[in-house]
XYZ file of C-alpha atoms in Angstrom:
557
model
C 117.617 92.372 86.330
C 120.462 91.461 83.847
C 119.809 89.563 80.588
C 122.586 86.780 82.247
C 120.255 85.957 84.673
C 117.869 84.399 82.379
C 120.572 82.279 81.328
C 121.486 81.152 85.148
C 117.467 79.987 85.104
C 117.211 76.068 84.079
C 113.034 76.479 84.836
C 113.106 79.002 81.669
C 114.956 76.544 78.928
C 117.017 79.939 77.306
C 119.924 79.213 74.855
C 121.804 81.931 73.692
C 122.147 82.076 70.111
C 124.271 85.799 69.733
C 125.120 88.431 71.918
C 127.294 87.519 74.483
C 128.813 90.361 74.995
C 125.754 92.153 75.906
C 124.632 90.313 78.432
C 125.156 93.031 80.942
C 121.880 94.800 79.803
C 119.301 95.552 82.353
C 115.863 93.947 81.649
C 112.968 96.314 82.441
C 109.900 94.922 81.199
C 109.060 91.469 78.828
C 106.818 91.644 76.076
C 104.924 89.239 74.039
C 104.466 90.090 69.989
C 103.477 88.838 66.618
C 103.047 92.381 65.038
C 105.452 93.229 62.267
C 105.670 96.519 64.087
C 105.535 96.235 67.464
C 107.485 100.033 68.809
C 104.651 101.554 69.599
C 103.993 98.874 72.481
C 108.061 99.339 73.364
C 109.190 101.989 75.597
C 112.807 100.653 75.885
C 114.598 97.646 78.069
C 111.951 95.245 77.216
C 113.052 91.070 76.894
C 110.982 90.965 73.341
C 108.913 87.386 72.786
C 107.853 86.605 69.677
C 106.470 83.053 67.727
C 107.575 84.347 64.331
C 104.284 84.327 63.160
C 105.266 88.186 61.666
C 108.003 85.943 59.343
C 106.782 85.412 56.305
C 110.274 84.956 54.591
C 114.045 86.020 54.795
C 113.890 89.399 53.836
C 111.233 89.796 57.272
C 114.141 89.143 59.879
C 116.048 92.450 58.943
C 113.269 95.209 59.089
C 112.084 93.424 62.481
C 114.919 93.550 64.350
C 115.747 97.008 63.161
C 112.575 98.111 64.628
C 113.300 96.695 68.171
C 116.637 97.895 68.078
C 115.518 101.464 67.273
C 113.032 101.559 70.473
C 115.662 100.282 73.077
C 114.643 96.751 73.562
C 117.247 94.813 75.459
C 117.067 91.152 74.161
C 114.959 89.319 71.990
C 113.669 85.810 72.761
C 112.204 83.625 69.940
C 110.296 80.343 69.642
C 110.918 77.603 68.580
C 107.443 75.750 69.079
C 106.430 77.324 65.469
C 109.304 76.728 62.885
C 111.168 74.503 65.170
C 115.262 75.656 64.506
C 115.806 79.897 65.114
C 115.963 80.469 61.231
C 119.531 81.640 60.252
C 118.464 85.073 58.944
C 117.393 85.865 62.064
C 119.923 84.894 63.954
C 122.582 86.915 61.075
C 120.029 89.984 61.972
C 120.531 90.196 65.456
C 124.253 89.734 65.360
C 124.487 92.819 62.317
C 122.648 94.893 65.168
C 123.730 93.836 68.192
C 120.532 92.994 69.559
C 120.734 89.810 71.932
C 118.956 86.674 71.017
C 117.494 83.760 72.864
C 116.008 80.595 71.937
C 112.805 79.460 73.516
C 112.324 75.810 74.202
C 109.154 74.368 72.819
C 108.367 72.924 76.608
C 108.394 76.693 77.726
C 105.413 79.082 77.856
C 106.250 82.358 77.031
C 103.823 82.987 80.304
C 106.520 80.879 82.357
C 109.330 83.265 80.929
C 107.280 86.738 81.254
C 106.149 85.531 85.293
C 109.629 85.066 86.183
C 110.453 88.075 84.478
C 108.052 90.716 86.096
C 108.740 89.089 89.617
C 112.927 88.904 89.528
C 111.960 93.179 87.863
C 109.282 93.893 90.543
C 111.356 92.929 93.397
C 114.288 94.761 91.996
C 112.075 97.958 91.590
C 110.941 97.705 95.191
C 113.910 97.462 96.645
C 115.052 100.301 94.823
C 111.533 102.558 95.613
C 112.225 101.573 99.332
C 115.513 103.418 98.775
C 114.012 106.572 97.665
C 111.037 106.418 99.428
C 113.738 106.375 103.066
C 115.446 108.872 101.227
C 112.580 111.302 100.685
C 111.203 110.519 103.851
C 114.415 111.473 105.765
C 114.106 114.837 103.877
C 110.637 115.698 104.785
C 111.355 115.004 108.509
C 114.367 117.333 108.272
C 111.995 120.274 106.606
C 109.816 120.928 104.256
C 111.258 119.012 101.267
C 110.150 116.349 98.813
C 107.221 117.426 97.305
C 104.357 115.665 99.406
C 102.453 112.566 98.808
C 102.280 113.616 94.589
C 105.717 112.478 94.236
C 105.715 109.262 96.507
C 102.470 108.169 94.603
C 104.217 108.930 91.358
C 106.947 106.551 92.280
C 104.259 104.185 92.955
C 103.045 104.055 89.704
C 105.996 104.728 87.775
C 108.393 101.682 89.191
C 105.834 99.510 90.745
C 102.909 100.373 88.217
C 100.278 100.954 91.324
C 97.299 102.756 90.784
C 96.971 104.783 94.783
C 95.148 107.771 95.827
C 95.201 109.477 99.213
C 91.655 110.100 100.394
C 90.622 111.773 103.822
C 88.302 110.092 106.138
C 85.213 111.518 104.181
C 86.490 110.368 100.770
C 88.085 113.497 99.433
C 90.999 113.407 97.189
C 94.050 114.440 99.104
C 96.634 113.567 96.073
C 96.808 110.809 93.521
C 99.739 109.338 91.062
C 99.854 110.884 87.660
C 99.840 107.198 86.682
C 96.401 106.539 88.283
C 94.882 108.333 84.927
C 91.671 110.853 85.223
C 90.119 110.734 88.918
C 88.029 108.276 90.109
C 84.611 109.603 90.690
C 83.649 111.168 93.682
C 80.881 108.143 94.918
C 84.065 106.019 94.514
C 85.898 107.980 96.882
C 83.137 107.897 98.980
C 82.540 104.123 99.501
C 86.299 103.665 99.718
C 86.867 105.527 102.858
C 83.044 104.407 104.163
C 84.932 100.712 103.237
C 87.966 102.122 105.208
C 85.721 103.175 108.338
C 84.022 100.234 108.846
C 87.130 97.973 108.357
C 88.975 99.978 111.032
C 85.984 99.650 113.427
C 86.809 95.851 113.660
C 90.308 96.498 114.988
C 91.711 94.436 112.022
C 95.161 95.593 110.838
C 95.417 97.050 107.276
C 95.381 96.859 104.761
C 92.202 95.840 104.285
C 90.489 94.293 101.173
C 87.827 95.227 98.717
C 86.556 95.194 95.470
C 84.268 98.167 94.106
C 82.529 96.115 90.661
C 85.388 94.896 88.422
C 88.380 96.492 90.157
C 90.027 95.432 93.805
C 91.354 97.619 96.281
C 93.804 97.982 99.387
C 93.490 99.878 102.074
C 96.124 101.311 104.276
C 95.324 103.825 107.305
C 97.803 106.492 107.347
C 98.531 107.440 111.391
C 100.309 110.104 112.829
C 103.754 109.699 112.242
C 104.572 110.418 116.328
C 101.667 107.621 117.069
C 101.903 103.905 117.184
C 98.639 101.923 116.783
C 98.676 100.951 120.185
C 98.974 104.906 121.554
C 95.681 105.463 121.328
C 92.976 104.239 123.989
C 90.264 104.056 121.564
C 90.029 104.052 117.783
C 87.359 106.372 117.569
C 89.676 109.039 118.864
C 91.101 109.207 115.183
C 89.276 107.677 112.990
C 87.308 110.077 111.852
C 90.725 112.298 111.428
C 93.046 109.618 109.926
C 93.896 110.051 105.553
C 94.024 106.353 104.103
C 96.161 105.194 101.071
C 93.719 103.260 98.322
C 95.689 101.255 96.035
C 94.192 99.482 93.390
C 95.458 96.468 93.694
C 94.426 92.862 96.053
C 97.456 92.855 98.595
C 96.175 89.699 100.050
C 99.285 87.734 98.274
C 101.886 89.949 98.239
C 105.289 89.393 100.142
C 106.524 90.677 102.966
C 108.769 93.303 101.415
C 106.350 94.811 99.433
C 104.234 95.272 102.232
C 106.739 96.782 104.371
C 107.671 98.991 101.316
C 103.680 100.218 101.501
C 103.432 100.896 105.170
C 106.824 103.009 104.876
C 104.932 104.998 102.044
C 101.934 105.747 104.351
C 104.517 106.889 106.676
C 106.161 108.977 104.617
C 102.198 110.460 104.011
C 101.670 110.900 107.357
C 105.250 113.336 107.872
C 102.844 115.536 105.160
C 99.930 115.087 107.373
C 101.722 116.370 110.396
C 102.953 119.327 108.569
C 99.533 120.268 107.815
C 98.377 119.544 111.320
C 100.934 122.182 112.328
C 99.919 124.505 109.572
C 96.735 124.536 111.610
C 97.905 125.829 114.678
C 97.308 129.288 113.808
C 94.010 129.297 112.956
C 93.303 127.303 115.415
C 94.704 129.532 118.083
C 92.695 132.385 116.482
C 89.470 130.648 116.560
C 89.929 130.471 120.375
C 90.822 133.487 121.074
C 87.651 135.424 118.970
C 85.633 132.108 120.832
C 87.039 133.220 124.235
C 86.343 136.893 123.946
C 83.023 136.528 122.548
C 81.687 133.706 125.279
C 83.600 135.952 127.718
C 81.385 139.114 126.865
C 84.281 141.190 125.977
C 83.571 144.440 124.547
C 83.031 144.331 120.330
C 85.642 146.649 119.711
C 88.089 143.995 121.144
C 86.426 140.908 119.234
C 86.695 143.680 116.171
C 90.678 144.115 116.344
C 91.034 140.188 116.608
C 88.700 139.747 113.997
C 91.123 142.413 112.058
C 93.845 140.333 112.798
C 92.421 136.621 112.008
C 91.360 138.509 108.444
C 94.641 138.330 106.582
C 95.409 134.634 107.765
C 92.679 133.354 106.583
C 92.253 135.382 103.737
C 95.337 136.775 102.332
C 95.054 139.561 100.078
C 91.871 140.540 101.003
C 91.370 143.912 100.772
C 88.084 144.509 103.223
C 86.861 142.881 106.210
C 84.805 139.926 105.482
C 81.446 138.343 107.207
C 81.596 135.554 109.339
C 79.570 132.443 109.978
C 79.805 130.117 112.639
C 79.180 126.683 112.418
C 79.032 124.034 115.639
C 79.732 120.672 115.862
C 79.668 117.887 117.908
C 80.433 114.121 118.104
C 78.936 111.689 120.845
C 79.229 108.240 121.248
C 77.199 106.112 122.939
C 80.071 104.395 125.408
C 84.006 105.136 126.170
C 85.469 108.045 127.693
C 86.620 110.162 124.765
C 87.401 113.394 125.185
C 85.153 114.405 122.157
C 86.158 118.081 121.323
C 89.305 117.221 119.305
C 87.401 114.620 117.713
C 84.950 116.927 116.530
C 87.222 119.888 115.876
C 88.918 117.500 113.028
C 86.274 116.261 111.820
C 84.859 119.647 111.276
C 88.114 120.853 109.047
C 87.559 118.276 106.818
C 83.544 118.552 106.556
C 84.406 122.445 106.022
C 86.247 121.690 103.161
C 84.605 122.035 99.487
C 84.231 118.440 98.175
C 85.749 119.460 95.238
C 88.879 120.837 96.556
C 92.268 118.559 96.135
C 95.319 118.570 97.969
C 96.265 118.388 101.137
C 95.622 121.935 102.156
C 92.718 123.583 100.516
C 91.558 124.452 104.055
C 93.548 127.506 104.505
C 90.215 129.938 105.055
C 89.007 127.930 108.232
C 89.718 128.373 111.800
C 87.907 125.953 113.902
C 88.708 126.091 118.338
C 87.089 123.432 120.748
C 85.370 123.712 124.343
C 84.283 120.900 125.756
C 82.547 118.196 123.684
C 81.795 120.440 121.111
C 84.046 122.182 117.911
C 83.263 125.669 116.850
C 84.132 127.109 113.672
C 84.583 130.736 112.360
C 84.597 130.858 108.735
C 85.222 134.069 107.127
C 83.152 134.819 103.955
C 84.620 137.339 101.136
C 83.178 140.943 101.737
C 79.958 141.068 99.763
C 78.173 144.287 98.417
C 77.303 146.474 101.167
C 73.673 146.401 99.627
C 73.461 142.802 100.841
C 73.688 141.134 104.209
C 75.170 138.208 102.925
C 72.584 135.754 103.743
C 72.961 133.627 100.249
C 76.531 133.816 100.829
C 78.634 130.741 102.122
C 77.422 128.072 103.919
C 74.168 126.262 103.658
C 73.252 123.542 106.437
C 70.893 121.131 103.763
C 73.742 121.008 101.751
C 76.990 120.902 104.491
C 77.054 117.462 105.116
C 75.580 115.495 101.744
C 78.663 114.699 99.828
C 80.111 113.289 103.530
C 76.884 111.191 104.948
C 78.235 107.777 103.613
C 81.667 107.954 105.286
C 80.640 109.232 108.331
C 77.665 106.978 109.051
C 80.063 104.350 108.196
C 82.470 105.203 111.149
C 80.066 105.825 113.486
C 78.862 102.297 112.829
C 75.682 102.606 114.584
C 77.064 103.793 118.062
C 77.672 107.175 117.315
C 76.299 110.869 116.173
C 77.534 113.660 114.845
C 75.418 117.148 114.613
C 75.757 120.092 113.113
C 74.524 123.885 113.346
C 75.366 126.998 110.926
C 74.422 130.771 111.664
C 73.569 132.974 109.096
C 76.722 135.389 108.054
C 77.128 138.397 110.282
C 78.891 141.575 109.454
C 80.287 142.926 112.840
C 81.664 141.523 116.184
C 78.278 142.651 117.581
C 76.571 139.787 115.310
C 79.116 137.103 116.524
C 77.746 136.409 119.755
C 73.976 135.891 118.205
C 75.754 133.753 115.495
C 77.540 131.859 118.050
C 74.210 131.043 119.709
C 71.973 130.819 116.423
C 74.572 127.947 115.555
C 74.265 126.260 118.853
C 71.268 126.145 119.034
C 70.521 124.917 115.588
C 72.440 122.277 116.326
C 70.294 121.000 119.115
C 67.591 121.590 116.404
C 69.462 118.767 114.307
C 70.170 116.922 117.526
C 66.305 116.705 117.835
C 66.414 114.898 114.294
C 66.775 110.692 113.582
C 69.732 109.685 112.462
C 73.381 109.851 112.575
C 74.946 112.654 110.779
C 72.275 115.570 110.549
C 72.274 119.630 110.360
C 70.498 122.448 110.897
C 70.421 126.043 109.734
C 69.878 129.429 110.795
C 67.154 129.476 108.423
C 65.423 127.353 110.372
C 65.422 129.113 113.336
C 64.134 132.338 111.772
C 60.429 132.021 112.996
C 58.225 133.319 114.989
C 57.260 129.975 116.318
C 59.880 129.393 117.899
C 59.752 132.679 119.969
C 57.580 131.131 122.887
C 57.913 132.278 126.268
C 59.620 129.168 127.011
C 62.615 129.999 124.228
C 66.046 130.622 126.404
C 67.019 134.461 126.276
C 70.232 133.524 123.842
C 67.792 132.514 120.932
C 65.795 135.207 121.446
C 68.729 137.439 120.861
C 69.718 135.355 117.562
C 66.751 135.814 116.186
C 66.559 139.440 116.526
C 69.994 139.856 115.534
C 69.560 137.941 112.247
C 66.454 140.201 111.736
C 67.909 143.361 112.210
C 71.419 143.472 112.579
C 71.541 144.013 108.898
C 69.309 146.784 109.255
C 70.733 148.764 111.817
C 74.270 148.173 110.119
C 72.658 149.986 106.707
C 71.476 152.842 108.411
C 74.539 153.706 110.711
C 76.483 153.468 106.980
C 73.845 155.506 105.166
C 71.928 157.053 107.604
C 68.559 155.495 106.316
C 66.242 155.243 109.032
C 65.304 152.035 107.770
C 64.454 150.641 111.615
C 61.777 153.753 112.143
C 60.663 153.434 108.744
C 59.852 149.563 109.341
C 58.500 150.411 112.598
C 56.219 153.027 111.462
C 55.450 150.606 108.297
C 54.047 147.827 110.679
C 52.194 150.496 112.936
C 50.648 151.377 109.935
C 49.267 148.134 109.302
C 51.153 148.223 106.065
C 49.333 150.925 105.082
C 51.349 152.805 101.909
C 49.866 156.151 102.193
C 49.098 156.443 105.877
C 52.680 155.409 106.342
C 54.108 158.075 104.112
C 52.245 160.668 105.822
C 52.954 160.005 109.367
C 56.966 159.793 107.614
C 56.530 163.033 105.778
C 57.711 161.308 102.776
C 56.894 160.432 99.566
C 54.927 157.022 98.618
C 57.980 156.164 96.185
C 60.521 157.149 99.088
C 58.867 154.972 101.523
C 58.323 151.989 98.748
C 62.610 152.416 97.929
C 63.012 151.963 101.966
C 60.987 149.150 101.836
C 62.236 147.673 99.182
C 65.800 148.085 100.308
C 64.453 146.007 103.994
C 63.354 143.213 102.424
C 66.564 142.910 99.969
C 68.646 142.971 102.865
C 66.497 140.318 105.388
C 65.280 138.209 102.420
C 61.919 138.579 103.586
C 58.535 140.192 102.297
C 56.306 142.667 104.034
C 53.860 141.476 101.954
C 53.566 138.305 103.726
C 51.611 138.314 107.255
C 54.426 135.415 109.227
C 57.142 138.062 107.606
C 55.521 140.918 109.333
C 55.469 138.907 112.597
C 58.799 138.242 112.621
C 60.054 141.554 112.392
C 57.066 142.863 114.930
C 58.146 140.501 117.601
C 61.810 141.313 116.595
C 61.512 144.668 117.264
C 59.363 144.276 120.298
C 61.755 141.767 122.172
C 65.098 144.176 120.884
């Protein structure tokens, strides 16, 4: 706004006392101050208010107005509730430096004067944010421009002085304004998008309101930018895939315009979103092409060359093949039709993603496909040491889903599930069909399981309990391949003999020296081939349930 404003405002009770001719100045800010030195509150276009109480005498006015001169201040407003009349030497002050001055009426609060101040300077900053924020938006829909949601959040906080974050559905940071200071913790994060979930299960519009202890916050759902609220049949379709804008701030009482100006930001988000969606499509695709070939029973030297191919894409740079896990998912809700594969392919992105990641697309190492209701995931692992199977490698079930369980139980709001099951990490295209199965089936392991969000692992399946007659032929083949794929990999590498030597081990009753004679080796040969088995299988031939694991493995390969 323009310092002549003020003076076209009876409410405030301003008489100009110098300055005229500066009344064009633009007023970005008011400030109230007693301090003798008040620059290192100014950062420039501030309407200064002051009591006087800083005025002990004369010789005060000179060195004050100096100061607010020097740090860009664009009028100075004084008063007169103290001394009563502006004193004269202040008045001569601001005239030698040109700095505007205003007298205060005793009948005014200096809150009166600073309220109309930040809402004529608000509203002016708005409608100049909407302006940029069309702008950029009409440059990200033409092509990659802009510089993503960082920017539009830093024009948030830098002209509207909003604190906002974008957060995915399971609470992870996606971007937030420099102006928002160090993050937020990660619980916070958390209960704001479980707050978001549950709010968008009623149907209510956004935002939508709440306060996490001192502080309030607004939630807005960012959509699909092609997608009106009312395109979708059911909610659940996207909520669990839908980012949210948190702004810390209760925008209960704001005005019209300020909400529109805040739905047009998550807007401009969700162009970003979009892009990223499309980012996707690659992996995607490559997922279900390894997924078809491998359900399909195509030969492993096919699933190998796609394998070779979906390598570099998802890990660029890479200079050997990596290991693989698979991880399954699914999503079922206790009534509507929804077509739940999508749903859970989404979801499982996001729950793929380290917590600790930031941005908007950290997930550039996952390639996730969908059949039917449930979302399958091939997630390459960096090529370990070819003296380890890469077993403590990657991903771990127990810990998958921890720093996500508050969010997601939040949106499935008591009517629906979502299950999860990780193999262990294989090293061929001949291991991918037992992973594929070792994850499925660990999932129905954590379907088995109370609650609503739950996971299993391969570890779990690694038993021999669980190798009963009744045990379907698939996990009978997981569980020998997680046994001794690793072994029969070393040996066609090294030519070890590892497999005979464990057979011969276990005929032997673990006998050391009977062993090594029916061998025709050495005790310390056999103990170094031993030793070299149980580093890569994790397991102990000194343990009886370890030995009949790998007897039944071998028996049923």
């Amino acid at each position: 706004m323009r310092l002549r404003a003020l003076l076209d405002t009876d409410a405030l009770g301003l008489k100009l006392l110098g300055g005229e001719d500066e009344l064009d100045r633009t007023v970005r800010g008011v400030m109230t101050t007693d301090l003798r030195d008040p620059s290192r509150y100014l950062s420039g276009g501030e309407l200064v208010l002051t009591g006087l109480a800083w005025r002990r005498d004369a010789d005060d006015s000179d060195p004050f107005v100096r100061i607010l001169v020097q740090a860009g201040v664009a009028a100075l407003a004084a008063g007169e509730a103290e001394l009563g009349d502006i004193p004269d030497d202040l008045v001569l002050a601001c005239a030698r430096h040109r700095l505007p001055l205003f007298a205060v009426h005793e009948s005014v609060a200096f809150a009166t004067v600073t309220e109309h101040v930040v809402r004529q300077v608000s509203g002016e900053r708005a409608g100049d944010l909407a302006a940029v924020v069309d702008r950029h938006r009409r440059m990200m829909t033409s092509g990659p421009a802009g510089g993503g949601p960082d920017v539009v959040l830093d024009l948030l906080g830098s002209d509207l002085d909003l604190r906002a974050w974008v957060l995915s559905p399971t609470g992870r940071l996606i971007a937030g304004s420099k102006v928002a200071g160090a993050p937020l913790p990660a619980e916070v994060y958390a209960k704001l998008a479980a707050e978001h979930l549950t709010a968008a299960r009623t149907g209510r519009r956004g935002p939508h309101r709440t306060a996490l202890g001192s502080t309030s916050y607004s939630l807005f759902p960012i959509r699909s930018s092609g997608r009106s609220p009312q395109a979708q049949r059911d909610v659940r379709e996207t909520l669990l895939s839908d980012w949210l804008l948190a702004v810390a701030a209760d925008a209960s009482d704001w005005p019209e315009e300020r909400l529109d100006l805040l739905q047009g930001v998550t807007q401009l988000i969700a162009v970003e979103r979009d892009r990223r969606d499309a980012a996707r499509t690659v992996r995607r695709r490559l997922a279900q092409e390894v997924l078809e070939l491998v359900q399909t029973g195509a030969a492993p030297a096919e699933i190998a060359a796609r394998l070779r191919v979906a390598a570099p894409v998802l890990l660029p740079g890479l200079g050997a093949a990596p290991h693989w896990q698979v991880v399954v998912a699914r999503v079922e809700w206790e009534e509507g039709d929804i077509e739940a594969g999508p749903v859970a392919q989404s979801l499982l992105e996001e729950i793929l993603v380290d917590p600790l990641a930031t941005g908007p697309e950290p997930s550039d190492r996952i390639a996730v496909a969908h059949t039917g209701d449930e979302a399958i995931a091939l997630v390459p692992l960096p090529a370990v040491s070819a003296e380890h199977d890469g077993s403590e490698a990657g991903i771990h079930a127990d810990a998958l889903l921890e720093s996500v369980r508050v969010p997601l139980a939040a949106g499935l709001d008591g009517d629906g599930r979502v299950t999860l099951g990780v193999s262990a990490a294989v090293h061929s295209a001949e291991g991918l069909r037992g992973a594929l199965e070792e994850a499925r089936h660990a999932r129905r392991v954590a379907a088995a399981r109370p609650g609503r969000v739950c996971a299993a692992g391969h570890q779990e399946l690694a038993s021999h309990v669980l190798l009963l007659p009744f045990v379907p032929d698939d996990v009978r083949r997981a569980f020998t391949a997680r046994l001794l794929d690793p072994l029969r990999d070393y040996d066609r590498r090294h030519r070890a003999e590892l497999i005979p030597t464990l057979e011969a081990f276990l005929d032997c009753d673990g006998s050391w020296t009977r062993c090594a004679t029916r061998l025709h080796l050495h005790v310390n040969t056999l103990r170094y081939r031993v030793g070299r088995i149980e580093q890569l299988t994790s397991r102990d031939l000194s343990r009886l349930e370890d030995k009949l694991d790998f007897f039944l493995a071998l028996r049923m390969s």
